[in-house]
Coordinates of C-alpha atoms in Angstrom, one line a residue:
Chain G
X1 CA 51.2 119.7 135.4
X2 CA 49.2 123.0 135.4
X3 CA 46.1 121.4 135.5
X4 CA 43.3 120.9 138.2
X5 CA 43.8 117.2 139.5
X6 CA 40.1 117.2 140.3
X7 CA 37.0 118.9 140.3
X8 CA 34.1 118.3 142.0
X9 CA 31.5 120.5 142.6
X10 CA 28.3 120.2 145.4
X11 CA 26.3 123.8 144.4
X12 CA 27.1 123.9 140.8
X13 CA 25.3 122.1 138.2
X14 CA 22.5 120.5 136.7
X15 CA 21.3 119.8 140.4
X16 CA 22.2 123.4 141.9
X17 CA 21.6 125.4 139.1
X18 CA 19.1 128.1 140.2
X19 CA 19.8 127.8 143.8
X20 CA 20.3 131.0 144.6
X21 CA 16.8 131.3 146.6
X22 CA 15.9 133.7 149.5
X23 CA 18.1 133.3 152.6
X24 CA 17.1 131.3 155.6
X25 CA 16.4 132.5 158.9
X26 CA 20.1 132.1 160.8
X27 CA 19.5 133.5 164.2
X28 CA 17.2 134.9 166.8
X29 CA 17.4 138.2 165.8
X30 CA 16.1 137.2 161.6
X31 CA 13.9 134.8 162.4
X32 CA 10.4 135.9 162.0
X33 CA 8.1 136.3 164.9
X34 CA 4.8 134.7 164.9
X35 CA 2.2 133.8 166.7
X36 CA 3.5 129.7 167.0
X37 CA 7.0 131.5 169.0
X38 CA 7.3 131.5 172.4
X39 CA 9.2 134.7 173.8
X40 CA 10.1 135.2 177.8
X41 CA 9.6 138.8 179.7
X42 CA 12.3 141.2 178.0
X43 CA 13.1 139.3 175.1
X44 CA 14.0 142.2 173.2
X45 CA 14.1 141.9 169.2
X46 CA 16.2 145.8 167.2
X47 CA 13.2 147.8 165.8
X48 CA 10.6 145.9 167.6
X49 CA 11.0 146.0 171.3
X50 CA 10.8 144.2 174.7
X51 CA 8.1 141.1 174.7
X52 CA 5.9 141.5 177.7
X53 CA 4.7 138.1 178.1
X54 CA 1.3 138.6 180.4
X55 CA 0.5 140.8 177.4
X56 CA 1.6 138.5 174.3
X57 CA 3.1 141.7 172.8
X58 CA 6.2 144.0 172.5
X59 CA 6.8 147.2 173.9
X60 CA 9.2 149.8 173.7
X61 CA 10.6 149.7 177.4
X62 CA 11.1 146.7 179.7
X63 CA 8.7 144.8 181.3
X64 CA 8.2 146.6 184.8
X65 CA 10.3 149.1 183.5
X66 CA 10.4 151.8 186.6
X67 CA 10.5 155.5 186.1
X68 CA 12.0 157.0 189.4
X69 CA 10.6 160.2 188.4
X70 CA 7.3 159.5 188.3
X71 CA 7.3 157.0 190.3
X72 CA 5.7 154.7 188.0
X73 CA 5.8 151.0 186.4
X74 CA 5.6 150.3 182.5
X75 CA 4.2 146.9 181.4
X76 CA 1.4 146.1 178.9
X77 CA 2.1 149.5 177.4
X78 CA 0.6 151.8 180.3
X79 CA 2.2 153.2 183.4
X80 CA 1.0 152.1 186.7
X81 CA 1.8 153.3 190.7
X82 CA 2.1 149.4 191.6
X83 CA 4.1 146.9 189.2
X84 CA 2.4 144.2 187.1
X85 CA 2.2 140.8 189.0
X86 CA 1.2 138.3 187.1
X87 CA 2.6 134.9 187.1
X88 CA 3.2 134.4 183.2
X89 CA 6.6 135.2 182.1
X90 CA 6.2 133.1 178.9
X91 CA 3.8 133.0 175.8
X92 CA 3.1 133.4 172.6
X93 CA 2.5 136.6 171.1
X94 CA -1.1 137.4 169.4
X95 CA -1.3 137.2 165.9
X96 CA -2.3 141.1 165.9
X97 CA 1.1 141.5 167.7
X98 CA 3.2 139.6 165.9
X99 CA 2.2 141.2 162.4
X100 CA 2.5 144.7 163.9
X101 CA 5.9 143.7 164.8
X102 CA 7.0 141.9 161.6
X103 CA 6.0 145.6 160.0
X104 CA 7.8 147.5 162.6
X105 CA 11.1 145.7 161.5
X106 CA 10.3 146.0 158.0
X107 CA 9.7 150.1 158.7
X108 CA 13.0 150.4 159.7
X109 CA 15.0 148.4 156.7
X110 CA 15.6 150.5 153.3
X111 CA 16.2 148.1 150.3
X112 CA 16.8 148.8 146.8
X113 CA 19.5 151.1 147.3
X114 CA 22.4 148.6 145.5
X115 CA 21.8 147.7 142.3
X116 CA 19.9 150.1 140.1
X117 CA 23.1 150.7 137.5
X118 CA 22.8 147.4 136.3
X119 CA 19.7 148.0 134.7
X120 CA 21.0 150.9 132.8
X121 CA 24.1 148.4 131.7
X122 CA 23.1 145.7 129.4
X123 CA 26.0 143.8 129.5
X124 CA 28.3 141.9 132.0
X125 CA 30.6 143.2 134.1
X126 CA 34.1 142.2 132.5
Chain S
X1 CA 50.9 128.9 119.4
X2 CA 48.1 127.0 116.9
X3 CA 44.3 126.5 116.5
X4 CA 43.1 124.1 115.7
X5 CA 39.4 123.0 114.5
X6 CA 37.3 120.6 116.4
X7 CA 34.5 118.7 116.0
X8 CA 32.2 119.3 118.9
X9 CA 31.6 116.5 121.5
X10 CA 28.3 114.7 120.6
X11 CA 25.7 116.6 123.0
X12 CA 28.4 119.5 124.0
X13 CA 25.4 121.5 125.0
X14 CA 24.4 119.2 127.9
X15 CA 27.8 118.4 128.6
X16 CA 28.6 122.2 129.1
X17 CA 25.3 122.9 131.2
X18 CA 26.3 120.0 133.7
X19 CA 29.6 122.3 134.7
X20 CA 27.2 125.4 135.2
X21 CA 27.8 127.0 132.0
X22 CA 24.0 127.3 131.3
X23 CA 24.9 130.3 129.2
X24 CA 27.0 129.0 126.7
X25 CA 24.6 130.4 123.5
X26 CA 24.1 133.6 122.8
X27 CA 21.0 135.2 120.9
X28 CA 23.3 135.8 117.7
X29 CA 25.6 132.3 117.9
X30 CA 27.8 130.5 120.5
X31 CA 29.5 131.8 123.2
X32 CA 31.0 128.2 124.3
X33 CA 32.7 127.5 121.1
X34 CA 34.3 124.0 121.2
X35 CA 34.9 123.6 117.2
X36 CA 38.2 125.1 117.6
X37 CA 40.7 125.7 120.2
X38 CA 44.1 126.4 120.8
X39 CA 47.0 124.3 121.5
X40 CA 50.0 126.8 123.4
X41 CA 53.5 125.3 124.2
X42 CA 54.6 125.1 127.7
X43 CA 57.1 127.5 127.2
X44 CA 54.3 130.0 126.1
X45 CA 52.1 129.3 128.9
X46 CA 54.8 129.9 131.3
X47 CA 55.8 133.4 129.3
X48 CA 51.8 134.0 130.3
X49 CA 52.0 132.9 134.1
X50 CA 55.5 135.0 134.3
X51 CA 53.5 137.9 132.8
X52 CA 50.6 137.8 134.9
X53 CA 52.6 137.5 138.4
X54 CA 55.2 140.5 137.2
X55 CA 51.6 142.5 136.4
X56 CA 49.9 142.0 139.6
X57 CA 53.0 143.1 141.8
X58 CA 53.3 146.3 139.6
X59 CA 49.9 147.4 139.8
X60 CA 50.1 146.8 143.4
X61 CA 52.8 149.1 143.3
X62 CA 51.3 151.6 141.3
X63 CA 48.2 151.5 143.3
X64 CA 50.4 152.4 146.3
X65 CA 51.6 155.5 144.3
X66 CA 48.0 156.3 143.5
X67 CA 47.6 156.5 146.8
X68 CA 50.6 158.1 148.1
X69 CA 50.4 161.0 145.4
X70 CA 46.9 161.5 145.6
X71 CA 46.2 160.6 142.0
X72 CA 42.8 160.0 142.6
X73 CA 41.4 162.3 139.7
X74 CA 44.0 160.7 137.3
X75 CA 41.5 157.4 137.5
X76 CA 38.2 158.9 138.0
X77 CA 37.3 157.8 141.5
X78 CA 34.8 159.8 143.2
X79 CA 36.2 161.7 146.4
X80 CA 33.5 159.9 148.5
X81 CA 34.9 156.5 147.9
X82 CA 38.7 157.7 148.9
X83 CA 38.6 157.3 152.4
X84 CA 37.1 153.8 152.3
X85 CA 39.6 152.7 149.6
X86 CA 42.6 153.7 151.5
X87 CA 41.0 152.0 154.7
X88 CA 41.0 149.1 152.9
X89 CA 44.4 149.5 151.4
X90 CA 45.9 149.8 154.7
X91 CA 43.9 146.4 156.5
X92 CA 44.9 144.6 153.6
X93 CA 41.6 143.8 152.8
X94 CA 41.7 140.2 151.5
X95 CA 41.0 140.0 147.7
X96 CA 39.9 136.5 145.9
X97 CA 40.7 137.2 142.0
X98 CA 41.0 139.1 139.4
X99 CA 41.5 138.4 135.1
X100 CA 44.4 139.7 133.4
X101 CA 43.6 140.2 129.6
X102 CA 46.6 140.2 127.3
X103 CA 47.7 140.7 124.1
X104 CA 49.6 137.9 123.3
X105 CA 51.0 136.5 119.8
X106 CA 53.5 134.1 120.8
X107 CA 56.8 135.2 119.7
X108 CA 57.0 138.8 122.0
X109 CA 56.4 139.4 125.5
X110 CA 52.6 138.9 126.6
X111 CA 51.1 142.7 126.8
X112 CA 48.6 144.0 129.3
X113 CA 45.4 145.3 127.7
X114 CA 43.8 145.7 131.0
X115 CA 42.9 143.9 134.6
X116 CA 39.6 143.0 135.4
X117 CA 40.2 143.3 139.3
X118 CA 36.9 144.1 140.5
X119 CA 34.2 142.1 138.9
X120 CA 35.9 140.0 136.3
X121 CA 33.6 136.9 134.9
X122 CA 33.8 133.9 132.6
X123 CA 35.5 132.0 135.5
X124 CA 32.9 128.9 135.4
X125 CA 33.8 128.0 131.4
X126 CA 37.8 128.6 132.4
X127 CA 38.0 126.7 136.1
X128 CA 35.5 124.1 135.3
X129 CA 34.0 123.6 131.9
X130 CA 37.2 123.7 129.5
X131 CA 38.5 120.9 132.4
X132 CA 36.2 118.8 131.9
X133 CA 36.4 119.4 127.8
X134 CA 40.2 118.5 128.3
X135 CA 39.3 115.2 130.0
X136 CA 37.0 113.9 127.2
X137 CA 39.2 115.2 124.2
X138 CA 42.8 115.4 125.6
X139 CA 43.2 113.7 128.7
X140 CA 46.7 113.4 128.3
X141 CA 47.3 117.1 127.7
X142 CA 48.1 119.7 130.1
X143 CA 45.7 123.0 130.6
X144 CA 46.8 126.1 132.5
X145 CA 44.3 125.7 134.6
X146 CA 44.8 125.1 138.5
X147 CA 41.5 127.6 139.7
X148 CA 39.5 125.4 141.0
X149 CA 42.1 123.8 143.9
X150 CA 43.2 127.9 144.3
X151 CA 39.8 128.9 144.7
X152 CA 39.4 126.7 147.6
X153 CA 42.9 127.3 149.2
X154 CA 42.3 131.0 148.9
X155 CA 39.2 131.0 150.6
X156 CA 40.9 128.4 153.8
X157 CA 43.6 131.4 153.9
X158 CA 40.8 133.8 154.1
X159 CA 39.7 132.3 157.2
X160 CA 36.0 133.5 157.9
X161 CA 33.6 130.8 159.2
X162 CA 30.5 132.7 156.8
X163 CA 30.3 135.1 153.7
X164 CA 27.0 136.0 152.3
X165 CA 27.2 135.9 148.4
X166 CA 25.5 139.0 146.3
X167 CA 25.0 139.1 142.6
X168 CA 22.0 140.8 140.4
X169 CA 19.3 139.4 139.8
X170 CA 18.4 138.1 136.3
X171 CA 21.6 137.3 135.2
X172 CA 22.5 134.1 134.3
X173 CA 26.2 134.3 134.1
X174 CA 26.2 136.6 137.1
X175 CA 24.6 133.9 139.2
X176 CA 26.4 131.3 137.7
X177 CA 29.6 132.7 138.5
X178 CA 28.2 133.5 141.8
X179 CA 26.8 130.3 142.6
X180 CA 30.5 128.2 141.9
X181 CA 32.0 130.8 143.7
X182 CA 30.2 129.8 146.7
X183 CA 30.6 126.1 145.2
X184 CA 34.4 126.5 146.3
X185 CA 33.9 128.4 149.6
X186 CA 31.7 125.5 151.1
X187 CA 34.4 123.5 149.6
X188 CA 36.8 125.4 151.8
X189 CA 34.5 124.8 155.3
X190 CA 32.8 128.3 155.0
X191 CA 28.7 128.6 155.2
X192 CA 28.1 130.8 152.5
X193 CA 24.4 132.7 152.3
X194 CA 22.8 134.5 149.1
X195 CA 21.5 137.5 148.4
X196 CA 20.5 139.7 145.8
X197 CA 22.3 142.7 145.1
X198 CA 19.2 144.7 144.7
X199 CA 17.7 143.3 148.2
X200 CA 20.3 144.4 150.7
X201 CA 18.6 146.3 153.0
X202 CA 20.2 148.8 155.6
X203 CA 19.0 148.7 159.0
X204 CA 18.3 152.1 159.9
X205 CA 18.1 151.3 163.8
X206 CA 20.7 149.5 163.6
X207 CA 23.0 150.9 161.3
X208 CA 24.2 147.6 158.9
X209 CA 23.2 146.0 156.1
X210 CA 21.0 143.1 156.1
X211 CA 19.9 140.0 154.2
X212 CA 16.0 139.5 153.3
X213 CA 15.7 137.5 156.4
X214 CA 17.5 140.3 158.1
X215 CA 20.5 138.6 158.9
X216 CA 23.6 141.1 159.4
X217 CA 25.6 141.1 156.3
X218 CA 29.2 141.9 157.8
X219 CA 31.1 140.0 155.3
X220 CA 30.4 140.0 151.6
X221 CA 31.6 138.4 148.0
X222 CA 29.8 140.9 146.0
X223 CA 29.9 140.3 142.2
X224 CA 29.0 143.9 141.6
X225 CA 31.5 146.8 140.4
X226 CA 32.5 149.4 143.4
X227 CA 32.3 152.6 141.2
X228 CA 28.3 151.3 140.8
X229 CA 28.4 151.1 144.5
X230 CA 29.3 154.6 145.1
X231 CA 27.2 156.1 142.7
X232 CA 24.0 154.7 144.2
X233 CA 21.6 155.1 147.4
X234 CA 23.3 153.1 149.8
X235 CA 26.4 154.8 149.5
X236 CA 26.5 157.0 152.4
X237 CA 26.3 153.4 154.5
X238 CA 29.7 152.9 153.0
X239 CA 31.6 155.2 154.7
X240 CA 31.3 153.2 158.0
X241 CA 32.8 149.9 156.2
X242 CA 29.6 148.3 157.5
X243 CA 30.8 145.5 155.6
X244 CA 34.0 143.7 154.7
X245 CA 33.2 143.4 151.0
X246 CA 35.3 140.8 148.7
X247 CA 36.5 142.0 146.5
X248 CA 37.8 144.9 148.4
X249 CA 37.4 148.5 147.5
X250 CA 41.0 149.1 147.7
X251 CA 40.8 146.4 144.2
X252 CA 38.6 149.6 142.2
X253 CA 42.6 150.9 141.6
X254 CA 43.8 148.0 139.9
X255 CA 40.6 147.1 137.8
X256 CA 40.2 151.0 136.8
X257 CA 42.1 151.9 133.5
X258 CA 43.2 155.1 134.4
X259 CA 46.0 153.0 136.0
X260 CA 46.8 151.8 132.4
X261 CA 49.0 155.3 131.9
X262 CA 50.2 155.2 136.2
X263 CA 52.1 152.4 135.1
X264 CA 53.7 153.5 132.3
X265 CA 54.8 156.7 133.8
X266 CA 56.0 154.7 136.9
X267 CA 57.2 151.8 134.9
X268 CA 58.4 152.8 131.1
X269 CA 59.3 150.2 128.6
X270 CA 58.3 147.5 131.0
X271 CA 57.9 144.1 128.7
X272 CA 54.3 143.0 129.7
X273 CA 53.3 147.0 129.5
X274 CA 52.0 148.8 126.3
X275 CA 52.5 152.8 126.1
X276 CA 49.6 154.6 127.9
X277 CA 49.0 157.8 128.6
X278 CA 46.1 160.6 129.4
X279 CA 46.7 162.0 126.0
X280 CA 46.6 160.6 122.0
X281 CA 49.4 163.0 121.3
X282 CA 52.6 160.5 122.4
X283 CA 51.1 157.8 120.3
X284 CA 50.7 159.6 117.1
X285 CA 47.7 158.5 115.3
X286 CA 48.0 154.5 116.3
X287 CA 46.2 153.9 119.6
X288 CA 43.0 152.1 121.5
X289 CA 41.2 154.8 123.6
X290 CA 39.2 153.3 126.4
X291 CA 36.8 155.3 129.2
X292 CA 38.6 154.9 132.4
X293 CA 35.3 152.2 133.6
X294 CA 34.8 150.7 130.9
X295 CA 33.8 147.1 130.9
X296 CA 33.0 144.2 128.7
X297 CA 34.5 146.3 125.9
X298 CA 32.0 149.2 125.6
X299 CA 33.0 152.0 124.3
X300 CA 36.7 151.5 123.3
X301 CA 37.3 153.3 119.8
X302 CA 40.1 151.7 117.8
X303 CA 42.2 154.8 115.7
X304 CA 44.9 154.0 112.7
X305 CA 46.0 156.6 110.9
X306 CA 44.2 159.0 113.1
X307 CA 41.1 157.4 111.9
X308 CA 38.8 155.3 113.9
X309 CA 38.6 152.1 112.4
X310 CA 36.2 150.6 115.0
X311 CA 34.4 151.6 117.6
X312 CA 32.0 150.1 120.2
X313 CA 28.4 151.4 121.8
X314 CA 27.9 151.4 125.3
X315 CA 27.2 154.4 128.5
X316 CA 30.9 154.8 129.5
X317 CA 33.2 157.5 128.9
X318 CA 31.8 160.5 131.0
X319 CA 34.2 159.6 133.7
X320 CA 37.4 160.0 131.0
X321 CA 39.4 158.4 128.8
X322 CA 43.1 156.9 128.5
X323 CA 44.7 156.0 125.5
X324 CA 47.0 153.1 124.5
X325 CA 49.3 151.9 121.8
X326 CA 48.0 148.8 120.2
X327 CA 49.3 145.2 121.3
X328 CA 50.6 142.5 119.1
X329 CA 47.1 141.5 117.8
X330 CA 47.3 137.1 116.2
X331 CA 45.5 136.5 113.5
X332 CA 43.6 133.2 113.1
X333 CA 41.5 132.2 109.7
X334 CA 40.2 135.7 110.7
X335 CA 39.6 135.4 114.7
X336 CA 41.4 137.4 117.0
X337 CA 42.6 136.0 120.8
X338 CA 42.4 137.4 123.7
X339 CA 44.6 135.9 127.0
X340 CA 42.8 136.0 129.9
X341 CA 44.9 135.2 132.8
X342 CA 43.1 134.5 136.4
X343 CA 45.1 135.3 139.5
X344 CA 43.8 133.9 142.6
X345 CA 45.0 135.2 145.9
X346 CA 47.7 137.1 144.4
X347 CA 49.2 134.1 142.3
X348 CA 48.7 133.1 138.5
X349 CA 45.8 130.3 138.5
X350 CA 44.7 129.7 135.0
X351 CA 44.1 130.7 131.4
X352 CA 40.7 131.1 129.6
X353 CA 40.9 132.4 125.8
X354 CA 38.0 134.6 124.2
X355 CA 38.3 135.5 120.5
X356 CA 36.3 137.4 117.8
X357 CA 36.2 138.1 114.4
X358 CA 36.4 142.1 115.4
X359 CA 39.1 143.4 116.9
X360 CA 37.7 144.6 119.8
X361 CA 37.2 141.5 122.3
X362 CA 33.4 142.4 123.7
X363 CA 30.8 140.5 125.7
X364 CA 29.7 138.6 123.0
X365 CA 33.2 137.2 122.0
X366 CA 33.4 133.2 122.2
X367 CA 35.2 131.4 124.5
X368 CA 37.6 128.8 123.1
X369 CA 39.2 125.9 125.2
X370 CA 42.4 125.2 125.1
X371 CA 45.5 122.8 125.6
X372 CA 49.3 122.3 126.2
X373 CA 51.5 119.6 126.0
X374 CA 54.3 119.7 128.8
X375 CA 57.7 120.1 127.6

């Protein structure tokens, strides 16, 4: 016997055929922000930044961040001689903040770079 | 061998679309062609398997000489892609599957025509649909045919816990394929994840390629041919090996056919090897010459008598040709078969038989099931 003893399939099919959809949002890191997502101080997200959370927006350095040199304190996106002290370490960002950073991660990602042969092939691979 | 004509199952078209082959009907006739199909003996299907298995081992080894003489130019690989190819050579880089296509007749030794290693297809209609054909015409007969179980075992002995799944888009068969592909990974415990070839992005800050919810893509069944790969945007990312690709890139030296004449030099008068070489002079004027990347049967010009007696379109041959005697080529009431053996995970898995009226088998050959009876 050569043969398959059984086959069952749970994808393929007249249920699963067209299936292959957009991916879903796995992880922390994919998942798009928004203005319903909560984020703590220093939540930091590649490409986007750190969330400051008094300021319901991200920033490129750390909330507090001190600069010996200067002397100074970063938060809300200045630089100040005394630290920030407010009592909110978690929120939700702003709308305006969360679609400025949905197109700062978008900035950084090149697509399109895979797959431009195929057009110039009609047929199937082999 | 015989073939036999059928009549068709009574609504063969749904019957077939309920295994996934939705593409079963081409624009100018049937692709899926149940009113024949061929009945092998046992004896003749293990003459294929034996073929298939001695094959695989002796590309492997002539991939190794590739590799070890620098024969890089012999096949038509870019110099870019070398580095990452012999990376992946020396991990071991795990590789699913690949089609053997043989000339076959019955009586002689089963010929290689060439190996689809990289990006072979018509896997649903051999793994699943001619099954389920068997077991409403022939239940009792055999079928050389154990993918679908290989499929899955291959990917447990693979090990990953999630692969993302990449195919282009607008192709049927392509996503097809694609989609029982990942049908047999879940199968096997793994979460499997889609994505279009043509939306991988790369992360710039982050130097990796992502999906379009910008999950890292670190390990990848990609249903798209490496030499396309290398000759396209995102090619400098590959140096890195940002990605464990499946099939692996060290696989671009068995599926090229610039290895057709590496294995004749390295293995001469080998039974399940034709004469090949980089030259029509050895072969006099009897010979198939094929561009070394040539898929899907483009471009392969068919010479007797020092005259081309067929020829096919198609944009390949800039990268070289190789030329090869001509196999034992069965005749039957004026069709012409084509063996296409699967290996999975480096063992012989299954058969699926295409056929045409031309002698060159192309993408619009039909696929006919078939049958044994055990001896």
């Amino acid at each position: 016997m050569k043969r398959s003893t059984r086959i069952s399939l749970v994808l393929l099919g007249g249920v699963a055929t067209g299936a292959l959809t957009a991916c879903a949002p796995a992880d922390g890191s994919s998942t798009r922000i928004s203005s319903e997502s909560v984020y703590t101080n220093d939540t930091y997200i590649p490409g986007v930044g750190y969330y400051h959370a008094p300021f319901r927006a991200f920033y490129p350095r750390r909330y507090n961040d001190y600069d010996a040199t200067t002397r100074r304190y970063y938060f809300g996106g200045r630089w100040e001689a005394a630290p920030d002290r407010s009592v909110i370490n978690i929120s939700a960002p702003t709308p305006e903040a969360a679609r400025a950073a949905e197109a700062a991660r978008d900035a950084r990602i090149d697509r399109g770079g895979f797959g431009s042969t195929s057009g110039y092939h009609s047929g199937i691979w082999s | 061998m015989r073939r036999h004509t059928c009549e068709p199952r009574a609504g063969w078209r749904d019957k077939v679309e309920s295994t996934g082959l939705t593409y079963h009907t081409h624009d100018t006739g049937p692709y899926w062609d149940e009113s024949a199909c061929y009945e092998l003996t046992a004896a003749e299907v293990d003459r294929l398997e034996t073929a298939a298995r001695a094959l695989h081992f002796l590309c492997i080894d002539a991939a190794e000489q590739v590799i070890a003489r620098d024969w890089w130019a012999r096949l038509g690989i870019p110099a870019a892609a070398v580095p990452a190819i012999t990376r992946s050579w020396e991990r071991d880089d795990f590789s699913l599957y690949g089609r053997f296509d043989l000339a076959f007749d019955g009586h002689g030794a089963p010929k290689l025509l060439e190996y689809n290693a990289d990006t072979p297809t018509a896997l649903v209609e051999a793994a699943v649909t001619q099954w389920f054909w068997l077991q409403d015409t022939r239940p009792d007969a055999d079928q050389f045919n154990s993918l679908h179980e290989r499929l899955i075992a291959a990917w447990r002995r693979w090990g990953g816990q999630s692969l993302h799944f990449a195919s282009v888009k607008e192709h049927t068969e392509d996503e097809q394929t694609v989609l029982y592909l990942r049908d047999t990974c879940e199968q096997a415990g793994v979460a499997t994840t889609p994505v279009y070839i043509e939306d991988l992005g790369w992360d710039r800050t982050e130097r990796r390629f992502v999906d379009l919810a910008r999950k890292p893509v670190e390990q990848c069944f990609k249903l798209y041919p490496w030499e396309w790969m290398w000759s396209e945007a995102f090619a400098p990312h590959l140096d890195a090996d940002p990605v464990r690709f499946i099939e692996p890139a060290w696989k671009m030296l068995l599926g090229n056919k610039g290895l057709l004449p590496v294995l004749w030099e390295l293995f001469p008068d080998h039974p399940n090897l034709l004469p090949a070489y980089d030259r029509p002079e050895p072969l006099g004027g009897r010979y198939v010459r094929k561009p070394k990347l040539s898929r899907e049967g483009a471009n392969i010009t068919w010479v007797e008598g020092g005259v081309a007696l067929a020829e096919t379109e198609g944009a390949y041959g800039a990268e070289g040709h190789v030329f090869q005697a001509i196999g034992p080529t069965p005749e039957f009431d004026g069709n012409h078969p084509v063996f296409g053996v699967w290996v999975v995970d480096h063992e012989p898995a299954g058969l699926g038989i295409r056929e045409d009226t031309q002698r060159i088998t192309g993408n619009l050959s039909r696929f006919i099931p078939h049958f044994f009876r055990p001896s």
